Short mmCIF file of C-alpha atoms in Angstrom, two decimals:
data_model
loop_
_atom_site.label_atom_id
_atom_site.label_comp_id
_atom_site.label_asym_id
_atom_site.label_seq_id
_atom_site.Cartn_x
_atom_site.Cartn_y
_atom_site.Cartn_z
CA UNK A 1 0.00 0.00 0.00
CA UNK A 2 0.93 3.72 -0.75
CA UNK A 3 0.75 6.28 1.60
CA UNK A 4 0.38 10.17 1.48
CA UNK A 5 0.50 10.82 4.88
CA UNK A 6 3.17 8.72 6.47
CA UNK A 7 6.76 7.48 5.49
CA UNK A 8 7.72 4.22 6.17
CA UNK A 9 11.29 2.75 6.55
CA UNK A 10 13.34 -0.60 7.48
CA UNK A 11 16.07 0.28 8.85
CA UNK A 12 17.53 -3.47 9.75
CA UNK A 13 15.37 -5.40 12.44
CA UNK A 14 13.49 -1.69 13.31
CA UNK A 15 10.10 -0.53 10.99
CA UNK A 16 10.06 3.11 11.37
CA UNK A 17 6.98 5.34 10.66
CA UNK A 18 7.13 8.67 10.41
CA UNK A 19 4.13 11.09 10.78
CA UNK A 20 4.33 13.36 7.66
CA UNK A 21 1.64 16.19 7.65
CA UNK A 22 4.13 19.14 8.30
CA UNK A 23 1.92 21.95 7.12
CA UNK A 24 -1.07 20.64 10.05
CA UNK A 25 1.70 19.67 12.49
CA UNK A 26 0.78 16.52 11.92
CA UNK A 27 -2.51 16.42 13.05
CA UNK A 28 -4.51 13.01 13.18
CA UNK A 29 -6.98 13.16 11.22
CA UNK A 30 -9.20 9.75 9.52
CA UNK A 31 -6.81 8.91 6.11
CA UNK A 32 -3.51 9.31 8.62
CA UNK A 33 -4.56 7.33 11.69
CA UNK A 34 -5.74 4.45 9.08
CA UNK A 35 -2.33 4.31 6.89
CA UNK A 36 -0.45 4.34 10.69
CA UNK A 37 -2.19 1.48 11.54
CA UNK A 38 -2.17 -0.31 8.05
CA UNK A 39 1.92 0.20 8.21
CA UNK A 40 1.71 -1.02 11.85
CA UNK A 41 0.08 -3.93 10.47
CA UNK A 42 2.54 -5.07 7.76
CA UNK A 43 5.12 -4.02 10.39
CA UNK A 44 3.26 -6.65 13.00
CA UNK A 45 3.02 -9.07 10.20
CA UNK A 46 6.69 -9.17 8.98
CA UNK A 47 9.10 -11.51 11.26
CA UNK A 48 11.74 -9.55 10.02
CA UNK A 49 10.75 -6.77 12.02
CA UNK A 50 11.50 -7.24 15.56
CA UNK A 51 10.84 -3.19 17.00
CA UNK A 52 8.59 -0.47 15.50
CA UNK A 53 9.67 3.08 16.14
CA UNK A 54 7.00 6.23 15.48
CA UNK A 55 8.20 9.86 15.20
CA UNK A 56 6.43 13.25 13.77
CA UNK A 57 9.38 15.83 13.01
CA UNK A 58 11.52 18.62 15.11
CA UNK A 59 8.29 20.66 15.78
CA UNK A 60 5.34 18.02 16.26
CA UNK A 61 5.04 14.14 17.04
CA UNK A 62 1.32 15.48 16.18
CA UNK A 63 -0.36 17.99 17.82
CA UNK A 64 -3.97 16.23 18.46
CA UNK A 65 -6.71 14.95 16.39
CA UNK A 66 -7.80 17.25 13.33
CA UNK A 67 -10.48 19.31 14.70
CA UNK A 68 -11.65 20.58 11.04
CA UNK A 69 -12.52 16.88 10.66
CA UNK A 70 -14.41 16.49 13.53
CA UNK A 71 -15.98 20.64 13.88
CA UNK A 72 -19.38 20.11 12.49
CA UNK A 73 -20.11 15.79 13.56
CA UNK A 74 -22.74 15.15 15.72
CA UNK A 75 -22.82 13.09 18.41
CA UNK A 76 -24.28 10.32 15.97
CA UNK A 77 -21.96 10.78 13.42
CA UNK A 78 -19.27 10.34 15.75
CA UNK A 79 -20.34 7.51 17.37
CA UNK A 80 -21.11 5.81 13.70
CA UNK A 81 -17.53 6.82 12.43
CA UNK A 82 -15.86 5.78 15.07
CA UNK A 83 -12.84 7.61 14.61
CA UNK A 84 -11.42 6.59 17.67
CA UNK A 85 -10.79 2.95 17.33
CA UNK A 86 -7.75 3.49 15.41
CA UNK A 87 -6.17 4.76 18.52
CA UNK A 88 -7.07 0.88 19.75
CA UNK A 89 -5.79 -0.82 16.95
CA UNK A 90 -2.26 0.99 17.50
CA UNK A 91 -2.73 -0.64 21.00
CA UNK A 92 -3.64 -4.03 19.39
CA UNK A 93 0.31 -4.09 18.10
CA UNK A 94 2.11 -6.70 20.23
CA UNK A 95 5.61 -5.56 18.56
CA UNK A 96 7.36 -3.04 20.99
CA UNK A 97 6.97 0.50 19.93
CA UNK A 98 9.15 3.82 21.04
CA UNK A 99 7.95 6.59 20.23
CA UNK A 100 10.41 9.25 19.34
CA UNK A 101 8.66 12.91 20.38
CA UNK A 102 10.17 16.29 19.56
CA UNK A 103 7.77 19.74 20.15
CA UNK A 104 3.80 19.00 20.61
CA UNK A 105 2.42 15.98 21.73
CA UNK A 106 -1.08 17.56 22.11
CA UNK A 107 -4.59 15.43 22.51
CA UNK A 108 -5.07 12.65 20.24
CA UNK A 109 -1.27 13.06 19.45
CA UNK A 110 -0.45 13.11 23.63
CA UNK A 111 -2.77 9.88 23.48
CA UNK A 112 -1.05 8.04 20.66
CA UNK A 113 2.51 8.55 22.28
CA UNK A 114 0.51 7.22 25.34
CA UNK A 115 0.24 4.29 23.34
CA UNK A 116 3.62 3.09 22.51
CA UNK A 117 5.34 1.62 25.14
CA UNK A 118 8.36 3.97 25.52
CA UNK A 119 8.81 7.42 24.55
CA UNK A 120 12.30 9.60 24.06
CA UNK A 121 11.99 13.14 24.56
CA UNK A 122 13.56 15.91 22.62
CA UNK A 123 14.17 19.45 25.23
CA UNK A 124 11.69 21.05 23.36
CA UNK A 125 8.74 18.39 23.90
CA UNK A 126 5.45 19.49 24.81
CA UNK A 127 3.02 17.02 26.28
CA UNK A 128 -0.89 17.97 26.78
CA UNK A 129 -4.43 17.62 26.71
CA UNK A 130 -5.95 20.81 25.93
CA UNK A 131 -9.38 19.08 25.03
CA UNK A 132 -11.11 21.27 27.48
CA UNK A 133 -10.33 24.57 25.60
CA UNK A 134 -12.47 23.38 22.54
CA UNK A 135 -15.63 22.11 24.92
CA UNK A 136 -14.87 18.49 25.06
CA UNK A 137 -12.67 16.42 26.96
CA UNK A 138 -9.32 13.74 25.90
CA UNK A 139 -11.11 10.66 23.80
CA UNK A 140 -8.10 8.18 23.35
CA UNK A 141 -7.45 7.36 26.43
CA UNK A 142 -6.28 10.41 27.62
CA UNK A 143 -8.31 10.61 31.34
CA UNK A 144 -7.03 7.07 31.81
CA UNK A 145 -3.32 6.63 30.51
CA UNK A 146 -2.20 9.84 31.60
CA UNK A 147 -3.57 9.44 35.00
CA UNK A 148 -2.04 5.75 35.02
CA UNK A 149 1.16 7.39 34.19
CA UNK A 150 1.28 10.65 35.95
CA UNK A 151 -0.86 9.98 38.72
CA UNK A 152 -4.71 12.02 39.44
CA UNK A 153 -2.75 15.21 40.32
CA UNK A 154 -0.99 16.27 37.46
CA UNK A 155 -3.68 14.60 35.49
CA UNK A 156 -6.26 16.87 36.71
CA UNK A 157 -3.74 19.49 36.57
CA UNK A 158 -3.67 19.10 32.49
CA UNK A 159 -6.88 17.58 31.50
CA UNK A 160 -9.21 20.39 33.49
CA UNK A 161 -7.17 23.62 32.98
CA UNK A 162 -5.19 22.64 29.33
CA UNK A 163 -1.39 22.82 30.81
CA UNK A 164 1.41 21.39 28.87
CA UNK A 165 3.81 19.70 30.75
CA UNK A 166 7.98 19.77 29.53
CA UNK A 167 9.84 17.35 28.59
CA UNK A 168 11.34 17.60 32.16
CA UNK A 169 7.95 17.47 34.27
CA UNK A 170 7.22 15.06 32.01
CA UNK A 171 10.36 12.98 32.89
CA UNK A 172 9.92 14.02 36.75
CA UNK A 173 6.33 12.76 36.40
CA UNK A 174 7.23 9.31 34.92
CA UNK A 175 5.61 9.66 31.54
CA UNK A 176 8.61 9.88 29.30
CA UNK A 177 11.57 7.57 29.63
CA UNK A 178 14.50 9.80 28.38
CA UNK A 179 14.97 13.34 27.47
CA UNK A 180 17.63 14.31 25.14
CA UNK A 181 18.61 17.29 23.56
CA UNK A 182 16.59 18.09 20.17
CA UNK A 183 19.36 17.09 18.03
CA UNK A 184 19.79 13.31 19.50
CA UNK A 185 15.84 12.68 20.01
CA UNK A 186 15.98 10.64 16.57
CA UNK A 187 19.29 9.09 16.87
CA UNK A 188 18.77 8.35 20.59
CA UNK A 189 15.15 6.70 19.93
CA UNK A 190 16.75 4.59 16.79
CA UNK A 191 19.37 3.10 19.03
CA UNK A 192 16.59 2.26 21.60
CA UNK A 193 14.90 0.88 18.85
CA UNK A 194 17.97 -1.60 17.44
CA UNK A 195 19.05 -2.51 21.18
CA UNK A 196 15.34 -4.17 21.79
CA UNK A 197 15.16 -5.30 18.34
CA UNK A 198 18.42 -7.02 19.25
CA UNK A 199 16.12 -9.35 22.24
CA UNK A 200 14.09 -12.50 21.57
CA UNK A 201 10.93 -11.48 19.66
CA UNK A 202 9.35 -14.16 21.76
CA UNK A 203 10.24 -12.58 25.35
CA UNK A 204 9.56 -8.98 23.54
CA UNK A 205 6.33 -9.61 23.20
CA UNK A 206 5.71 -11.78 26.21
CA UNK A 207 7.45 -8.93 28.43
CA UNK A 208 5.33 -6.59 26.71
CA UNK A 209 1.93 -8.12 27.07
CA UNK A 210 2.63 -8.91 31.10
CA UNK A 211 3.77 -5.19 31.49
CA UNK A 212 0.63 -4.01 30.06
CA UNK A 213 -1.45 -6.31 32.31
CA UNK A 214 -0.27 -4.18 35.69
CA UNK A 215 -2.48 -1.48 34.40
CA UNK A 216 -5.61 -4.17 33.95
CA UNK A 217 -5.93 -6.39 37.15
CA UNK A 218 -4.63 -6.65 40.52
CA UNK A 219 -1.43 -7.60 41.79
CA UNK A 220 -2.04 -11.12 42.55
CA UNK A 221 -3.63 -11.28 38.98
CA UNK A 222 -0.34 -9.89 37.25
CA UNK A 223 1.72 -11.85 39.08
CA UNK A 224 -0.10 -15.28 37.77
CA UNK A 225 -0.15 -13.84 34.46
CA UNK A 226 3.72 -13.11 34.78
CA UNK A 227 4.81 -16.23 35.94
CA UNK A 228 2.58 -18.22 33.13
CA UNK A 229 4.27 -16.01 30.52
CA UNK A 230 7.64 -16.50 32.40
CA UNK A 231 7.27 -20.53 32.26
CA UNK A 232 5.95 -20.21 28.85
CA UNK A 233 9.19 -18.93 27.36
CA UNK A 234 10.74 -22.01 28.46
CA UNK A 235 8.85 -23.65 24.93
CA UNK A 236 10.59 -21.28 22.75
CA UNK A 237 14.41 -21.81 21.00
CA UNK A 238 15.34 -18.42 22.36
CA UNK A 239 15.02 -19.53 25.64
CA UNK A 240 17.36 -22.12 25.03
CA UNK A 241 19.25 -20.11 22.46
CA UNK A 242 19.86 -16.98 25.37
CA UNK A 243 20.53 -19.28 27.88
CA UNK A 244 23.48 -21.61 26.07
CA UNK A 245 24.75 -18.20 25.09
CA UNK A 246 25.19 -16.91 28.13
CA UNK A 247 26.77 -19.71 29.31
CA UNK A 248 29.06 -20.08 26.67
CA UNK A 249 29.77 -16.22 26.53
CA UNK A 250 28.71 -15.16 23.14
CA UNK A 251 25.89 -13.43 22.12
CA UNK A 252 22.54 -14.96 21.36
CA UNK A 253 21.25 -15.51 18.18
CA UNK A 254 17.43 -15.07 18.45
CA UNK A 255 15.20 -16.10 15.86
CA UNK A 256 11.99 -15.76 17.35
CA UNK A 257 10.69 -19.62 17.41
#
């Protein structure tokens, strides 16, 4: 498939995506969202591809959903669109994704780096939901994740008055993982990339799903889960691959079976 609205790469065992509307700041609108997840797809799809790595450019990641889309819709018509699934389907992706984010990260665009499961931080990064300043409130999962991550505080903070948090509150508040300066946001996020792709797809994505399950049940209930998945990677030739490796001291030589 062809897109007009993102750029895809392979850059070895990483699939990079890169948000490309620079004249909207890449705003999300319908036609974007749905070639990002149709290049997350064949991304998903592809064994070759071990990491996925999503990035706007030096002054947006995106910076929210496309409110000239969305001005006029009614209630109905948003509900019968659905618009906002596409934000799930992103979730769907059981590949590791790092977001690389460099100026706004606003709304739907806050949400979708929300999403990925790591995020690198230019300086100049700018992380909000400034739903309330239009007369509606965060749709993506903005109430939730950001509260998950930055605790009901700071979420109140930005989801009832608008703030934007730095890249350093951000940091401070746990939501980003590094910040860098705005030169080394890209290069810093592609090594992150290469370093996971680098792992056992299997344990990636095992790891990844039993991570995401502390945000779903209780403690006890993550714990089984993590232990099943833990055992589990004991049927896969990366298990045994790591291990002899380690032993032996080489590196591994994963090939996800």
């Amino acid at each position: 498939m062809s897109y007009e609205q993102i750029l895809v790469f392979t850059e070895g065992a990483v699939g990079r995506v890169q948000l490309n509307r620079p004249q909207a700041l890449n705003a999300l609108n319908s036609k974007l969202m749905a070639e990002l997840v149709d290049a997350l797809q064949q991304f998903e799809a592809n064994p070759a591809i071990r990491c996925i790595l999503l990035h706007g450019d030096e002054k947006a990641f995106a910076a929210g959903a496309d409110i000239k889309e969305m001005a006029d819709q009614g209630a109905i018509d948003m509900y019968a669109k659905d618009f906002i699934s596409l934000w799930d389907a992103v979730y769907r992706i059981k590949k590791p994704i790092v977001a690389a984010v460099s100026g706004f990260a606003l709304g739907g665009g806050c949400e979708l780096a929300m999403i990925c499961d790591t995020i690198i931080a230019s300086e100049t990064a700018k992380f909000g939901q400034p739903e309330i300043n239009i007369g509606v409130i965060p749709g993506a999962g903005g109430t939730q994740r950001l509260t998950r991550a930055v605790g009901k505080a700071t979420a109140m903070d930005m989801v009832l008055t608008g703030r934007m948090l730095t890249a350093a509150e951000a940091k401070d508040a746990g939501l980003v993982a590094r910040v860098v300066p705005p030169e080394a946001y890209l290069s810093e996020a592609q090594k992150m990339a290469a370093a996971i792709a680098a792992k056992s797809p299997v344990a990636l994505q095992l790891a990844k799903e039993s991570v995401l399950q502390a945000f779903e049940t209780s403690l006890a209930g993550g714990i089984h889960l993590e232990r099943r998945l833990f055992y589990m990677a004991f049927a896969s030739e990366d298990q045994k691959e790591g291990m002899k490796a380690f032993m032996e001291k080489r590196k591994p030589e994963f090939t996800g079976r």
